[in-house]
């Protein structure tokens, strides 16, 4: 970069304008904050709170298990505790914690002012935090779930778990997953579209790679567990027998769906942590990551392979050997990308030539390497089918999973806490206390969990609230309890350190104390960077001399706020070429109200308070609509000059807009969910073909053909509306209403067609009605979007240019028609195909 | 009670032995690889040669080495694996039904019809393969007797079959390994392997209906049993035909009480009848509180005679 | 977006892996459910041949191109997919289907 985009000195007051526009709301209104710096910190803090809470439950369990035949906790309490421990650690700590680190770090790391949908981040945070807290409180009422974090039916069905406990899990976790998906949408679009000019995919920081992979994995994995929880709740509340063997259901269907989510989940947690390590190690040795391309490749490859591992949690269920063997091989293949990363870190460490300083992040990184390699090796062991028959559901697995999760995720996270603290706080954390934190946690961890390998092979099963004396389990269990308290002591020292040193800061942060090379270490404020740099290398701060000063002086792109509001540059997905200027929303109450009442809706539904739940649901939707109403601002006619002779449009619609991308990501979620439903249909058929009707028993062919016609007509009507929109907004009413009518009519025909198959009578009935219900849900969304679009048209907020709302509705609409057509083909075609 | 073996590292049957061998191979190989990685990492930190700080290390250590090792492991895992089902036919077939929180054990005759029933204890002859047909009456359970074999789940609607055999006489403890709620921790059982002659004698005795001792105290015990226990328990040869709890025919011949959690003698039996919720909280047997001390002693003593 | 979509071919290798995995697992599951283990080994072998050949072609094509980042990702992912495909199919030589 020889010439700067804005070489001239900047006008006075420009930086004050940026500060004013990005100012954090004061007083009580602070909670309406949406800026990623603050939401990120709140998010990390909340996740850490849940880590501590679930950790306390673990300590209580370790007290119970310190000696055999102990009666400190009875089985009821213990079962709730271990269920809550696993559930909270996975859903309320691990996933949100790494997601939070992404929200906190990504915009600055990518050179964006904020994430593309800041209100969505706020929504995701508040729904998670409020919902999670209430979920945790259920433990004081004895209502906490007690079916294990995996919630296997039939134990969790209405017969064997009649109380609220299971519902708390199903509904509570169900919507926390929705919050995770909201964050994932944000991160996918953020990483792909808001990178600084010049930051091609090949120059993207590895953490951004990891977060992109993380978000994509959430999009495909979480729908499986959302569908599973929906099926189980349908079985509990309405008796649809998806998992009841007598009526053609199968408990193993749950396990397939759950682990199709559950195994990727492990990598969803681990990959961002590995991404952090790949950021920290180069800084420690002041040299670029060795084999960057291999690491990026490893991340992408892991994402895929991890979807081929789920049955290795089911080796002991009696599935035929050959089928298990496919998964055994896939489980070994996934070890290769892990090995690539480990050796890339080691090779990078070697760049330090033995002069690396043993700072706290360095200690945690080394602790991570030690622990994760050991956990990875035991992971390969349990991938060996016969070994797993002994190890499965024993303490060996408890040891293994904590080695990969604490070793693979918690240690890197703590390395990240120490490493990035100067980025977000006025002071860095204490190196002296940091040593204690690491020492206690690392020693404590190995003391607690290493003996468990032995306890497990010595025959002790997991999830037992007590154990018998005389089988060699007493000593290792006691040692494990001691280790657990050492870990807790380490965490306590960390809390002390944070309380003493952490003072939230953006402009006056401690700064680049590590001399790191990536963009988040530029001088920054709530607006992120004063001007948006052009990136020509992977470590711009090392390779582009004077970068920080030039960015700070406003010599790069977008040094001010030309549209007079919050804005960021949107770039192309692969090459990061500037495409348009995105005007961003400001803080407001609507996302908060939507989030709180979403949480309230699900929690009230749990305790069967249907009417208050419905009221909260309506308020939540009203909040969302109010929020959406303020989006899609009026277009600015003139393009905006961001410097360097580049003039960007300040309004865009269609396939290049961030909003289109967001909707496409959401549709991928829907498609993944529907894919899981189709899997359930086929799976149940293989289990209980006797519940499938013969062709003669099916509704006549007239039904599916009528539905197909109606659906096609509905799509055509939207297409017509699309063409008419270019003529004027007032003429889209007729085609949209007609289209809605066709869509609803198609649904009505399907419901009428299937009237002879009761959903409670057999698994077949249940799964056919499931497909219809999903079509119904989708249609409901389309109706809402269509009416919303028409309302905007009526208020003059929609025209041939300003049409994002319409485009979004249209995308959703066509997808819905497509999905419904697939549903009709399966429901009416598949049984006929069998003949 | 501490009876028998429950360790995968102390195999007493061919499947467990094969797995134990695999275990040691995996442990040794894993330890070796772990040591190599640690040495390389230490070298990288302290005095790295130039080749360590390069992509070559990543290709060699992260791709070539694991591909070779894992290919070998994959082949080994396929060849060394035991339990290729459908091996030799066996004439000893036992149906094991998991209940919350005990094991129903039904010996089947040659035609697969029930022969006799017992609970929480399986006897097998040394050196003979026995087929276990695993079923569940309620939720998921998993059958795991580590000294004999790996585990296999009991799943409603599924017909899972496991072959076990013991190389030597002994008592092997097992435990439910799939979380099944409540006192899942206290759902144990024993597999007793004994020499074929003793096994045959035991089987012949079990087939007989229950014989009691004919004295006045026995009559009183039996009467108490029929009054308080018969609605849930079966005692073949008497009017007791309840099916909610374990079949108690030849109860006194069993090692344990409460699904493997207490030794079976008069004292523990009395304690169990009157206070089982303290011994195994949450189990589905109500405590029988309306017996006075004498009655309780009589009933337990009588149960102790049901050899 | 269309130009961007076209570049999703970076993921071609792993997509083939996913299809192959779904195909062999799905075919085996359905064949076993219908108690027809006979055609399983042949079907797995065929699917593996096709999938492995497709991945190999991608790797070869990318090796011939100049080494850009995208080309690297495309080829690398296809190479790993090839390995996974072969590993996953190997057991069919040793293990009897549906037992």
mmCIF file with all atom_site columns, C-alpha atoms in Angstrom, chain B residues 208-212 221-223 225-226 229-230 232-243 245-252 254 299 302-303 306-307:
data_model
loop_
_atom_site.group_PDB
_atom_site.id
_atom_site.type_symbol
_atom_site.label_atom_id
_atom_site.label_alt_id
_atom_site.label_comp_id
_atom_site.label_asym_id
_atom_site.label_entity_id
_atom_site.label_seq_id
_atom_site.pdbx_PDB_ins_code
_atom_site.Cartn_x
_atom_site.Cartn_y
_atom_site.Cartn_z
_atom_site.occupancy
_atom_site.B_iso_or_equiv
_atom_site.pdbx_formal_charge
_atom_site.auth_seq_id
_atom_site.auth_comp_id
_atom_site.auth_asym_id
_atom_site.auth_atom_id
_atom_site.pdbx_PDB_model_num
ATOM 1  C CA . UNK B 1 208 ? -38.328 -77.483 40.991 1.00 0.00 ? 208 UNK B CA 1
ATOM 2  C CA . UNK B 1 209 ? -41.162 -75.541 42.591 1.00 0.00 ? 209 UNK B CA 1
ATOM 3  C CA . UNK B 1 210 ? -40.389 -74.012 45.951 1.00 0.00 ? 210 UNK B CA 1
ATOM 4  C CA . UNK B 1 211 ? -40.098 -76.482 48.856 1.00 0.00 ? 211 UNK B CA 1
ATOM 5  C CA . UNK B 1 212 ? -40.344 -75.079 52.345 1.00 0.00 ? 212 UNK B CA 1
ATOM 6  C CA . UNK B 1 221 ? -43.680 -67.267 57.603 1.00 0.00 ? 221 UNK B CA 1
ATOM 7  C CA . UNK B 1 222 ? -45.434 -68.460 54.518 1.00 0.00 ? 222 UNK B CA 1
ATOM 8  C CA . UNK B 1 223 ? -48.690 -66.961 55.703 1.00 0.00 ? 223 UNK B CA 1
ATOM 9  C CA . UNK B 1 225 ? -45.455 -63.839 52.835 1.00 0.00 ? 225 UNK B CA 1
ATOM 10 C CA . UNK B 1 226 ? -48.743 -64.550 51.145 1.00 0.00 ? 226 UNK B CA 1
ATOM 11 C CA . UNK B 1 229 ? -45.633 -59.990 49.471 1.00 0.00 ? 229 UNK B CA 1
ATOM 12 C CA . UNK B 1 230 ? -47.675 -62.086 47.074 1.00 0.00 ? 230 UNK B CA 1
ATOM 13 C CA . UNK B 1 232 ? -45.842 -58.320 43.747 1.00 0.00 ? 232 UNK B CA 1
ATOM 14 C CA . UNK B 1 233 ? -43.728 -61.464 43.993 1.00 0.00 ? 233 UNK B CA 1
ATOM 15 C CA . UNK B 1 234 ? -44.057 -64.942 42.587 1.00 0.00 ? 234 UNK B CA 1
ATOM 16 C CA . UNK B 1 235 ? -43.143 -68.046 44.513 1.00 0.00 ? 235 UNK B CA 1
ATOM 17 C CA . UNK B 1 236 ? -43.592 -71.030 42.247 1.00 0.00 ? 236 UNK B CA 1
ATOM 18 C CA . UNK B 1 237 ? -45.605 -73.762 43.908 1.00 0.00 ? 237 UNK B CA 1
ATOM 19 C CA . UNK B 1 238 ? -47.553 -71.360 46.108 1.00 0.00 ? 238 UNK B CA 1
ATOM 20 C CA . UNK B 1 239 ? -50.419 -68.957 45.566 1.00 0.00 ? 239 UNK B CA 1
ATOM 21 C CA . UNK B 1 240 ? -47.988 -66.047 45.227 1.00 0.00 ? 240 UNK B CA 1
ATOM 22 C CA . UNK B 1 241 ? -48.054 -65.012 41.578 1.00 0.00 ? 241 UNK B CA 1
ATOM 23 C CA . UNK B 1 242 ? -47.320 -61.285 41.607 1.00 0.00 ? 242 UNK B CA 1
ATOM 24 C CA . UNK B 1 243 ? -45.294 -59.978 38.702 1.00 0.00 ? 243 UNK B CA 1
ATOM 25 C CA . UNK B 1 245 ? -41.093 -57.526 41.578 1.00 0.00 ? 245 UNK B CA 1
ATOM 26 C CA . UNK B 1 246 ? -38.543 -60.309 41.214 1.00 0.00 ? 246 UNK B CA 1
ATOM 27 C CA . UNK B 1 247 ? -39.586 -63.951 41.259 1.00 0.00 ? 247 UNK B CA 1
ATOM 28 C CA . UNK B 1 248 ? -38.483 -65.137 44.717 1.00 0.00 ? 248 UNK B CA 1
ATOM 29 C CA . UNK B 1 249 ? -38.498 -68.877 44.096 1.00 0.00 ? 249 UNK B CA 1
ATOM 30 C CA . UNK B 1 250 ? -35.339 -70.353 45.660 1.00 0.00 ? 250 UNK B CA 1
ATOM 31 C CA . UNK B 1 251 ? -34.596 -66.903 46.987 1.00 0.00 ? 251 UNK B CA 1
ATOM 32 C CA . UNK B 1 252 ? -32.176 -68.130 49.626 1.00 0.00 ? 252 UNK B CA 1
ATOM 33 C CA . UNK B 1 254 ? -29.058 -66.156 45.743 1.00 0.00 ? 254 UNK B CA 1
ATOM 34 C CA . UNK B 1 299 ? -40.813 -63.744 57.630 1.00 0.00 ? 299 UNK B CA 1
ATOM 35 C CA . UNK B 1 302 ? -38.621 -68.191 56.438 1.00 0.00 ? 302 UNK B CA 1
ATOM 36 C CA . UNK B 1 303 ? -37.319 -66.464 53.319 1.00 0.00 ? 303 UNK B CA 1
ATOM 37 C CA . UNK B 1 306 ? -36.112 -70.957 50.478 1.00 0.00 ? 306 UNK B CA 1
ATOM 38 C CA . UNK B 1 307 ? -33.046 -72.701 49.122 1.00 0.00 ? 307 UNK B CA 1
#
